[in-house]
Coordinates of C-alpha atoms and ligand atoms in Angstrom, one line a residue:
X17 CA 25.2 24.6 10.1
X18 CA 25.5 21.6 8.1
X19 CA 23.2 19.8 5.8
X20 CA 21.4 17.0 7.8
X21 CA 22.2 13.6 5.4
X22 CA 19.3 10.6 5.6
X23 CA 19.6 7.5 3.6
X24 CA 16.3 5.8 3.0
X25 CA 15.9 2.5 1.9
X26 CA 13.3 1.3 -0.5
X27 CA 12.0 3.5 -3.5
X28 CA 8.6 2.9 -3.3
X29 CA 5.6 4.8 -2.5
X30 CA 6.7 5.3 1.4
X31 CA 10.0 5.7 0.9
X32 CA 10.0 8.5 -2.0
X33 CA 7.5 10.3 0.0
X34 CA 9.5 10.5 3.0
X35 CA 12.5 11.5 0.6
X36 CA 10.4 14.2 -1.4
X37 CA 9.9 16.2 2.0
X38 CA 13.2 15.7 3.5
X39 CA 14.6 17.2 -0.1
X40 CA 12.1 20.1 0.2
X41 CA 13.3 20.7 3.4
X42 CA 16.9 21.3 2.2
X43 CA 18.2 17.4 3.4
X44 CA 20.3 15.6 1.5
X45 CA 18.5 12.3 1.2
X46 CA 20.2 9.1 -0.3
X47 CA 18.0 6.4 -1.5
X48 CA 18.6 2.9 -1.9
X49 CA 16.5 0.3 -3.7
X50 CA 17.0 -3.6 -4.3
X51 CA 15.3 -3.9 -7.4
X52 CA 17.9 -3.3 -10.5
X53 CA 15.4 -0.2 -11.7
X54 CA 12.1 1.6 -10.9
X55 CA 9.5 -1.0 -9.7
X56 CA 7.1 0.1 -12.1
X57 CA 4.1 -2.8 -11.4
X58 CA 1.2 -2.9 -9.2
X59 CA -2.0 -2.5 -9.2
X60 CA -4.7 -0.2 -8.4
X61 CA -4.6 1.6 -5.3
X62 CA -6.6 4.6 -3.6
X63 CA -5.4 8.5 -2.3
X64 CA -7.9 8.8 0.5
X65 CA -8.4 11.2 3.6
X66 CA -5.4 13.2 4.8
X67 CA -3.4 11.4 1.9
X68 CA -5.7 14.0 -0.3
X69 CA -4.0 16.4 1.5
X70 CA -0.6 15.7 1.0
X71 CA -1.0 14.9 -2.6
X72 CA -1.8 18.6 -2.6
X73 CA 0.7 19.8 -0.5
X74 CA 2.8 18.3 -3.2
X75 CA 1.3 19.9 -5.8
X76 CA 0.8 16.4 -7.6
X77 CA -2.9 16.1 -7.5
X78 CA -3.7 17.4 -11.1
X79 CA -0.6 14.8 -12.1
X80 CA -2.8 11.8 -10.6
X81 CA -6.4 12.6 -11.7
X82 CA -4.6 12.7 -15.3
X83 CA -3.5 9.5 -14.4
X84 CA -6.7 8.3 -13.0
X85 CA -8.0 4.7 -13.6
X86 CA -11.4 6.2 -14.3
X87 CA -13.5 3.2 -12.1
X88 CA -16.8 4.4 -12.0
X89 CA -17.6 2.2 -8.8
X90 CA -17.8 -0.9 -7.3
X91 CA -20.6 -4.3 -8.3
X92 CA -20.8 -6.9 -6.3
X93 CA -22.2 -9.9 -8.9
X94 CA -23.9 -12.8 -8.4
X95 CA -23.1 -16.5 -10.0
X96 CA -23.9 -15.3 -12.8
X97 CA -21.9 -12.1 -13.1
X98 CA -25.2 -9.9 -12.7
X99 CA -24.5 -6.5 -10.2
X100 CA -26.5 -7.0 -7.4
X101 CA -25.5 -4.2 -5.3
X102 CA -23.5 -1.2 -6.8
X103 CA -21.5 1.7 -4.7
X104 CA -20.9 4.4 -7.1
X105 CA -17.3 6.1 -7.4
X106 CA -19.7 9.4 -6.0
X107 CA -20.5 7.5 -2.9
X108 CA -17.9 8.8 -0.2
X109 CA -15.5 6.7 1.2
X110 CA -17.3 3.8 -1.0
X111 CA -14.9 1.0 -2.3
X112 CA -14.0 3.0 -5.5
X113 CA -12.4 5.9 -4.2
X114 CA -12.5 9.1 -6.1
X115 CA -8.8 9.6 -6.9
X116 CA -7.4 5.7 -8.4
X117 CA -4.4 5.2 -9.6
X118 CA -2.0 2.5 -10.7
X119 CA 0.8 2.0 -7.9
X120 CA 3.6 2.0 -10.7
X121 CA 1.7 5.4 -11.8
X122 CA 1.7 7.0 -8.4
X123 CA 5.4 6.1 -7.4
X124 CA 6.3 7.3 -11.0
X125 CA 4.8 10.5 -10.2
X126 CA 6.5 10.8 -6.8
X127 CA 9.8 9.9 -8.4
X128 CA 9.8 12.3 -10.9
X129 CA 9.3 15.0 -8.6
X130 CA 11.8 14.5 -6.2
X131 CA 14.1 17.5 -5.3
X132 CA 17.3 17.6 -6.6
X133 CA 19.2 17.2 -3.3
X134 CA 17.2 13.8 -3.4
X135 CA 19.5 10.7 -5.4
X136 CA 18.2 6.9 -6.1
X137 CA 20.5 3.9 -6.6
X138 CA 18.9 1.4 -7.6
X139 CA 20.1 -3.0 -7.4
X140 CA 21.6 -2.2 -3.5
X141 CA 20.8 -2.6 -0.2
X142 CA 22.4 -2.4 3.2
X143 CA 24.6 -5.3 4.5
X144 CA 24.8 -3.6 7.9
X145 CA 23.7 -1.1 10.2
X146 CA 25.8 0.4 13.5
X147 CA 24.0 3.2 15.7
X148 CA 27.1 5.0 16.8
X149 CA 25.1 7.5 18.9
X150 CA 25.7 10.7 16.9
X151 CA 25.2 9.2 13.2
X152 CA 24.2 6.2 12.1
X153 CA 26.4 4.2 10.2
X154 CA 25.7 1.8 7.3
X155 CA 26.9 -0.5 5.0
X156 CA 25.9 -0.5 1.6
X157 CA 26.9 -1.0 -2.1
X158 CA 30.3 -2.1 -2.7
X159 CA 31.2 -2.6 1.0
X160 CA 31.2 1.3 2.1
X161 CA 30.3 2.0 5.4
X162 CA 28.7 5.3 4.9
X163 CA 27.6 7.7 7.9
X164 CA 24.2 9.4 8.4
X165 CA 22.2 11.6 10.2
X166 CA 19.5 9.3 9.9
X167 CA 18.3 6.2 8.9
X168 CA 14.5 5.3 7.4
X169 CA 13.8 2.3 6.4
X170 CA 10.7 2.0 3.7
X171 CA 11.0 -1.9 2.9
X172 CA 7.6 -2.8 2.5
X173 CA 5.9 -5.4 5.1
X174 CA 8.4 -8.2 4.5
X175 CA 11.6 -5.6 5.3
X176 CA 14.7 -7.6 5.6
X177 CA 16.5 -4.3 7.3
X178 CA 13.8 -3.7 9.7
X179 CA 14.4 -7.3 10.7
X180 CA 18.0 -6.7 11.2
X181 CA 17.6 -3.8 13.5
X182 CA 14.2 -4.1 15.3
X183 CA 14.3 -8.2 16.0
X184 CA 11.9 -9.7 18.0
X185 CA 10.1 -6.4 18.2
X186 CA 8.8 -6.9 14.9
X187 CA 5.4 -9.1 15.6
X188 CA 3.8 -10.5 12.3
X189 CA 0.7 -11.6 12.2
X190 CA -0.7 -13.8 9.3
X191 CA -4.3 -13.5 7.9
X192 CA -5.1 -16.3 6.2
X193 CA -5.6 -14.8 3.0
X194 CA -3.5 -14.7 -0.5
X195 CA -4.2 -12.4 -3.1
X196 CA -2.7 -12.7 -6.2
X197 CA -2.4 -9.7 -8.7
X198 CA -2.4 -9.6 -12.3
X199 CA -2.8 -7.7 -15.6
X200 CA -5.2 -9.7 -18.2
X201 CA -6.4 -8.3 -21.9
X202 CA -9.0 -6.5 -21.7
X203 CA -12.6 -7.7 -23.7
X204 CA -15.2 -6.2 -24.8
X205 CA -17.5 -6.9 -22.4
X206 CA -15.3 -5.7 -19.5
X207 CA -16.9 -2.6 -17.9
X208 CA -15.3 0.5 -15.9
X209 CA -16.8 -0.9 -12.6
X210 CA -14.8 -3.1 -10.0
X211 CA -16.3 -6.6 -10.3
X212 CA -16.5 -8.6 -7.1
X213 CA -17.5 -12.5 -7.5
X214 CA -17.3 -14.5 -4.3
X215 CA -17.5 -18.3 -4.5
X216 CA -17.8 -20.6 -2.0
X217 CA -14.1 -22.2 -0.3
X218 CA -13.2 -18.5 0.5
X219 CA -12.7 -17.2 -3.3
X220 CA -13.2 -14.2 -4.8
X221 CA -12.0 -12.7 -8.0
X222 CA -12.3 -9.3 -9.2
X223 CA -11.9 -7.0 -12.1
X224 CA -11.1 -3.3 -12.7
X225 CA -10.4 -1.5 -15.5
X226 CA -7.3 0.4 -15.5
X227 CA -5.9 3.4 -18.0
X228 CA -3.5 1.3 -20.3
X229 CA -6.3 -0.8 -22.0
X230 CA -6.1 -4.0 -20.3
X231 CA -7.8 -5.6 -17.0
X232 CA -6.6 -5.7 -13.4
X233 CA -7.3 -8.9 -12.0
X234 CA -7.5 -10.7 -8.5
X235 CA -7.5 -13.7 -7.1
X236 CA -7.9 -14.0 -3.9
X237 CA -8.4 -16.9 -1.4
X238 CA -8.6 -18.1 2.2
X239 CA -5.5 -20.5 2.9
X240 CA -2.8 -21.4 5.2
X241 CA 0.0 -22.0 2.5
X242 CA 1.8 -19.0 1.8
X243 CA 1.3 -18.6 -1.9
X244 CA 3.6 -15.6 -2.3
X245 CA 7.1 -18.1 -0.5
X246 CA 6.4 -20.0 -3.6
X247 CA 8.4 -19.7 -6.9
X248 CA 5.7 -17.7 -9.1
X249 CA 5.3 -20.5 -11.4
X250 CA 3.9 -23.2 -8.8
X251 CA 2.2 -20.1 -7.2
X252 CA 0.8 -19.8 -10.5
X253 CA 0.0 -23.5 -10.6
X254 CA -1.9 -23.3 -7.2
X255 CA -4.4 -20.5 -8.0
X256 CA -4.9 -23.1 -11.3
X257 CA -5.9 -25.6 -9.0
X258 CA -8.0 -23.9 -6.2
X259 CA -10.0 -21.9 -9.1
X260 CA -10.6 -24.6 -11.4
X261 CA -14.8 -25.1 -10.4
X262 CA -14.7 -21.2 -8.6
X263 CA -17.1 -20.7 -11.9
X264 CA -17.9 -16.9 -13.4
X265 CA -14.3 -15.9 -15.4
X266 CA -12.2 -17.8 -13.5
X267 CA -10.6 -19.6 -15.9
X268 CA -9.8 -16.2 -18.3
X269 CA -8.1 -14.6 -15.3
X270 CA -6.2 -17.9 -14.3
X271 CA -4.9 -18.3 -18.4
X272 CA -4.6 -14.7 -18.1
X273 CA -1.9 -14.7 -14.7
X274 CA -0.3 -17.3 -17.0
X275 CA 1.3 -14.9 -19.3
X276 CA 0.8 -12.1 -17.2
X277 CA 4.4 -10.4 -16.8
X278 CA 3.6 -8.4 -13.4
X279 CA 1.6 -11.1 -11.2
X280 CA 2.2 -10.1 -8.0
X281 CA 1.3 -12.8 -5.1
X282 CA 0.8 -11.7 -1.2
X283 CA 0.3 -14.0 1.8
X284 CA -1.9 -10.9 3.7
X285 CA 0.4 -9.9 7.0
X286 CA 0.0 -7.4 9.2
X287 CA 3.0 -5.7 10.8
X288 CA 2.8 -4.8 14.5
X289 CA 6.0 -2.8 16.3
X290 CA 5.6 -1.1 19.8
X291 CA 8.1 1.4 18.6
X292 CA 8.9 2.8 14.9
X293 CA 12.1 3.9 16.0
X294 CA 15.2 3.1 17.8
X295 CA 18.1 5.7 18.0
X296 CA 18.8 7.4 14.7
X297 CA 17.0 4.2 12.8
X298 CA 13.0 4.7 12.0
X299 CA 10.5 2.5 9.9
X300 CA 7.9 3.7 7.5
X301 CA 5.2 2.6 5.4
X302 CA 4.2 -1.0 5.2
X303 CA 7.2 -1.8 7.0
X304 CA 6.6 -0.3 9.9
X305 CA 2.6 -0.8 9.7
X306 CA 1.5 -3.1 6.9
X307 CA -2.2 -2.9 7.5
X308 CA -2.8 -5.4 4.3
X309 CA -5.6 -4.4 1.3
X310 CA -8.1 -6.1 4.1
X311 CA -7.5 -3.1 6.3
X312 CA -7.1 -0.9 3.4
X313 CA -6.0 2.6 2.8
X314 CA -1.7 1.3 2.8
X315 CA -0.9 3.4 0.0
X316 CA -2.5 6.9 1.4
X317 CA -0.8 5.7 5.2
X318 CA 2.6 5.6 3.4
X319 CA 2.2 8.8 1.6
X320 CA 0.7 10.6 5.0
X321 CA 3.7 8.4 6.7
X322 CA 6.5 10.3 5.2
X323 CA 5.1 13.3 5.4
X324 CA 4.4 13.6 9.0
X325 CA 8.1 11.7 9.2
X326 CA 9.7 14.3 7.1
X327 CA 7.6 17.3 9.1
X328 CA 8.8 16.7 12.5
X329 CA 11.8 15.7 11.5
X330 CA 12.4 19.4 9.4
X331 CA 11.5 20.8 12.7
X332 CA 13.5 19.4 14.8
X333 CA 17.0 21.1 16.6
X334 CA 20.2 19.8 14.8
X335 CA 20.7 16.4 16.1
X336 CA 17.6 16.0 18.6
X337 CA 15.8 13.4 16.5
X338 CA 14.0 11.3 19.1
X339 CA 11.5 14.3 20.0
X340 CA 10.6 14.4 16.6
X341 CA 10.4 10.8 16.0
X342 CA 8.1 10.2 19.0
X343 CA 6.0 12.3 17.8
X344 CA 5.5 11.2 14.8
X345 CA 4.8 7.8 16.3
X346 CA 2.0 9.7 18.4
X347 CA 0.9 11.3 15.1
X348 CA 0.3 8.5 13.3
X349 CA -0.6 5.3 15.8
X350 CA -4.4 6.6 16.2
X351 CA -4.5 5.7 12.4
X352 CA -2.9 2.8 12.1
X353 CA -4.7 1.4 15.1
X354 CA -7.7 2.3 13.5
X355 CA -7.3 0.8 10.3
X356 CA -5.6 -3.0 11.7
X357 CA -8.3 -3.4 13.7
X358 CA -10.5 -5.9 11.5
X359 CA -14.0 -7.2 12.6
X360 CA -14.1 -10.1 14.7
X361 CA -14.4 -13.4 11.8
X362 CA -12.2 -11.9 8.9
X363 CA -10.9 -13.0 6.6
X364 CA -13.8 -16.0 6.6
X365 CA -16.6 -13.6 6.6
X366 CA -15.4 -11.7 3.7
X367 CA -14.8 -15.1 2.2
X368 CA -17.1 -17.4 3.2
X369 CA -16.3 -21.4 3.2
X370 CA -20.3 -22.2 2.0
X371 CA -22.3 -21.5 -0.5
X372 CA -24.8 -20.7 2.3
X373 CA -21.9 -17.9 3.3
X374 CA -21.9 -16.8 0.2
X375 CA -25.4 -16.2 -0.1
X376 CA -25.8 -13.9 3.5
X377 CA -22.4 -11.8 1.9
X378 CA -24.5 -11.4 -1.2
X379 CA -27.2 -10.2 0.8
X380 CA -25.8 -7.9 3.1
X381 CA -24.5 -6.4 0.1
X382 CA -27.3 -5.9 -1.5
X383 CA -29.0 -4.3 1.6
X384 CA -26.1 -2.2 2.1
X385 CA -26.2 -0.8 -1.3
X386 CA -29.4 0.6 -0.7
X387 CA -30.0 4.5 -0.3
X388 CA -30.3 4.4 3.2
X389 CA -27.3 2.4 4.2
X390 CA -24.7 3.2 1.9
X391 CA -23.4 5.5 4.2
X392 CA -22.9 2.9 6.8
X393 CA -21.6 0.9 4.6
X394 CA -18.9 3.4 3.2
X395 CA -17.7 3.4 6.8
X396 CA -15.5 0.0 6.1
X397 CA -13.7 2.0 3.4
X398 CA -13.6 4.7 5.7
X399 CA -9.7 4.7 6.5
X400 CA -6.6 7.4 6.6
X401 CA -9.2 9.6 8.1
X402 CA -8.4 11.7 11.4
X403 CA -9.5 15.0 12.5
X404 CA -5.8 16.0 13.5
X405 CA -4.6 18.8 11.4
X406 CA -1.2 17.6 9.0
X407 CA 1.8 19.1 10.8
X408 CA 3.2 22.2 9.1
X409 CA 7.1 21.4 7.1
X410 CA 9.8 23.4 7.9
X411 CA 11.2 24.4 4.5
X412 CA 14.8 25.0 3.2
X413 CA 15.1 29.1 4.4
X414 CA 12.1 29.5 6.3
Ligands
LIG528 C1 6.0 -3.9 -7.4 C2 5.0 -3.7 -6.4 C3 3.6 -4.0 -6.7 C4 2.6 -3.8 -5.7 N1 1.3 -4.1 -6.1 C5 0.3 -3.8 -5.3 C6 -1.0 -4.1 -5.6 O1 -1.3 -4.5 -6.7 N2 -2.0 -3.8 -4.7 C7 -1.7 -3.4 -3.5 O2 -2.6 -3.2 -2.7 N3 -0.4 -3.2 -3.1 C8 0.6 -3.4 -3.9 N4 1.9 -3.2 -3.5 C9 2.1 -2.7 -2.1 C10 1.9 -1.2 -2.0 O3 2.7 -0.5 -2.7 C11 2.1 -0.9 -0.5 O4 1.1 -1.7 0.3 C12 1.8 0.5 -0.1 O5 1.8 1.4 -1.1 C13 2.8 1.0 1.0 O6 4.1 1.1 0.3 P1 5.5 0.9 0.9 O7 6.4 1.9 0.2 O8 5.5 1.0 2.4 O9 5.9 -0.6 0.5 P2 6.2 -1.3 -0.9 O10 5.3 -0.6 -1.9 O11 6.1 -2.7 -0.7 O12 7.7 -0.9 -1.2 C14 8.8 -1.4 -0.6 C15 10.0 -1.0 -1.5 O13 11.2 -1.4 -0.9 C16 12.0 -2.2 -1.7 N5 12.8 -3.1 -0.9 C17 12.4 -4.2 -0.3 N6 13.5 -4.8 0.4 C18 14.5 -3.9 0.2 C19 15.8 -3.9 0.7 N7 16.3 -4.9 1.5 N8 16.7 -2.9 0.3 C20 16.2 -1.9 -0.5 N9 15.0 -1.9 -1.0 C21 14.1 -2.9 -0.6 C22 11.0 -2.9 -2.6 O14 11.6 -3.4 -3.8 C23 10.0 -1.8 -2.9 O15 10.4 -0.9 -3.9 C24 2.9 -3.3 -4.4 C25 4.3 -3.0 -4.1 C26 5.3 -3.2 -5.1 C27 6.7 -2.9 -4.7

């Protein structure tokens, strides 16, 4: 019999997770990423609900507590950078989850793990993709027209392949919201807690303390323009503007950004498709689901993503692919349902436009921080849960 051959494309946290269980399983995986080297940036993100699971499936959770941002919870502050309400990392399913990490740290981990039937090649991407039936073939590096068992594509939510090949079927919708990422010295005042200020114009900035010795910081803010089309330095110049009177530390994070080397700026989008697969080409991860950090959880839906991808897949009879990829669809669509569906009024009432707003936000906060309903409250964060058991992998001689 031979070796079943999949190229995935992007080397991120979706695609090396769907590559580290298709190598387990004994595939030869090809993947292929446009950045020149590792994408090692990022910020913090969460392993929550059955993504606990597969983290220990692949024996990498010891790898990520070490790695562990060590947030102690989450404050929300008032104008004058007070805590008002606190959710403790303990809380569970609170905003800090128990298992943070730095995205560059997690990929990192993923990457060096990978099997050795499992090869990167990084500064490529496919030119061209042909569904022959049988194989997939695609075009990629210096003009080769390579054939495949299968194709996944892992491009993240604004996937220029997934574009190619799925078209019109590829509805995105636009929040309203930019967020901009960025790494800031750290002072001495800076705590282990993530810091939320909201101002009034739909602003908020946080900070969280990460395992390097410097700050995380964010910026977000309610607006139509799509910060993250512009060139980083007018981005850069934006955020200036719109957080000039947004008061608390404002202006440290916005001189910060300015000689931050990893700011990372994202117009929020989700990514609707009515199918994540089409013959012998599939989407994964953000680019097949991008729930956006409003939804939350995109990190731990990648990594259950490929792993469910990779299971049914291993399972599967030589060659009868679509079974397998319909069912992971059915696998995963409860969750990713779940987690897009936002409350009627976001973003604005997350980010209120009045000071009034931001006063009732501050309030319910407050409330919810209280004994009796923090538990409610932990429901928002409450995502990549689902009572279906993982499916089991079918490894390499089993
Ligand atoms: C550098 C970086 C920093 C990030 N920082 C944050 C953050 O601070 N907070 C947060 O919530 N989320 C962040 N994200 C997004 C987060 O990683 C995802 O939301 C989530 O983990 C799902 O991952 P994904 O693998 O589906 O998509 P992504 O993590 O977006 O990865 C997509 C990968 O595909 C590659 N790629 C894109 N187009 C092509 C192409 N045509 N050919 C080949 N490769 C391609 C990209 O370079 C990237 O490596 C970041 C992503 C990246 C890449």
């Amino acid at each position: 019999m031979t070796t079943p051959h999949a190229l995935v494309s992007g080397a991120s946290i979706a695609g090396l997770s769907t590559a580290f269980w298709l190598g387990r399983a004994g595939w030869d995986v090809t993947v292929v990423e446009r950045a020149d080297a590792f994408r090692d940036g990022g910020q913090n993100v969460d392993v929550r609900g059955k993504a606990r699971d597969v983290l220990d499936r692949m024996g990498l959770e010891d790898d990520v507590r070490r790695l562990s941002t060590t947030e102690e919870g989450t404050a929300v502050l008032d104008d004058r950078g007070r805590a008002i309400a606190r959710f403790p990392v303990e809380d569970p399913d609170g905003p800090t989850a128990e298992l943070e990490i730095l995205r560059g740290d997690l990929a990192r981990t993923i990457l060096e793990q990978l099997p050795a039937q499992v090869s990167v090649r990084f500064g490529t991407q496919i030119e061209d993709v042909r569904d022959a039936g049988s194989h997939v073939e695609v075009t990629w590096g210096q003009e080769q027209t390579r054939r495949y068992d299968l194709l996944v594509i892992a491009e993240g939510v604004r996937s220029r392949t997934r574009d190619r090949v799925f078209g019109t079927a590829v509805s995105k919708r636009e929040l309203g919201l930019t967020m901009a990422y960025g790494t800031i010295p750290r002072t001495p005042d800076d705590d282990r807690w993530w810091r939320w200020y909201s101002a009034p114009r739909g602003r908020q900035i946080t900070l969280r303390p990460d395992n390097t010795g410097t700050t995380r910081a964010t910026l977000a803010c309610t607006s139509r323009d799509n910060l993250a089309d512009l060139p980083l330095d007018d981005a850069r110049a934006a955020l200036r503007a719109t957080f000039a009177d947004a008061g608390w530390q404002a202006g440290r994070v916005v001189d910060g950004f300015a000689a931050s080397p990893d700011v990372y700026v994202d117009h929020l989008t989700q990514i609707m498709m009515p199918a994540w697969s089409r013959g012998r080409v599939c989407v994964t991860g953000d680019a097949a689901w991008c729930v956006t950090p409003l939804g939350g959880g995109g990190t731990s839906l990648a990594m259950i993503g490929g792993y469910v991808l990779a299971a049914y897949l291993t399972r599967a009879a030589p060659g009868g692919y679509a079974d397998a990829l319909a069912r992971y669809e059915q696998w995963m669509r409860p969750l990713i349902d779940d987690t897009q569906k936002l409350p009627p009024g976001t973003p604005s009432l997350f980010y209120p436009e009045s000071r009034a707003g931001v006063r009732a936000l501050r309030l319910v906060a407050r409330i919810g921080s209280t004994a009796p309903l923090r538990r409610l409250t932990s429901r928002i964060s409450h995502v990549a849960r689902t009572d279906q058991e993982l499916p089991e992998m079918h490894r390499a001689g089993s």
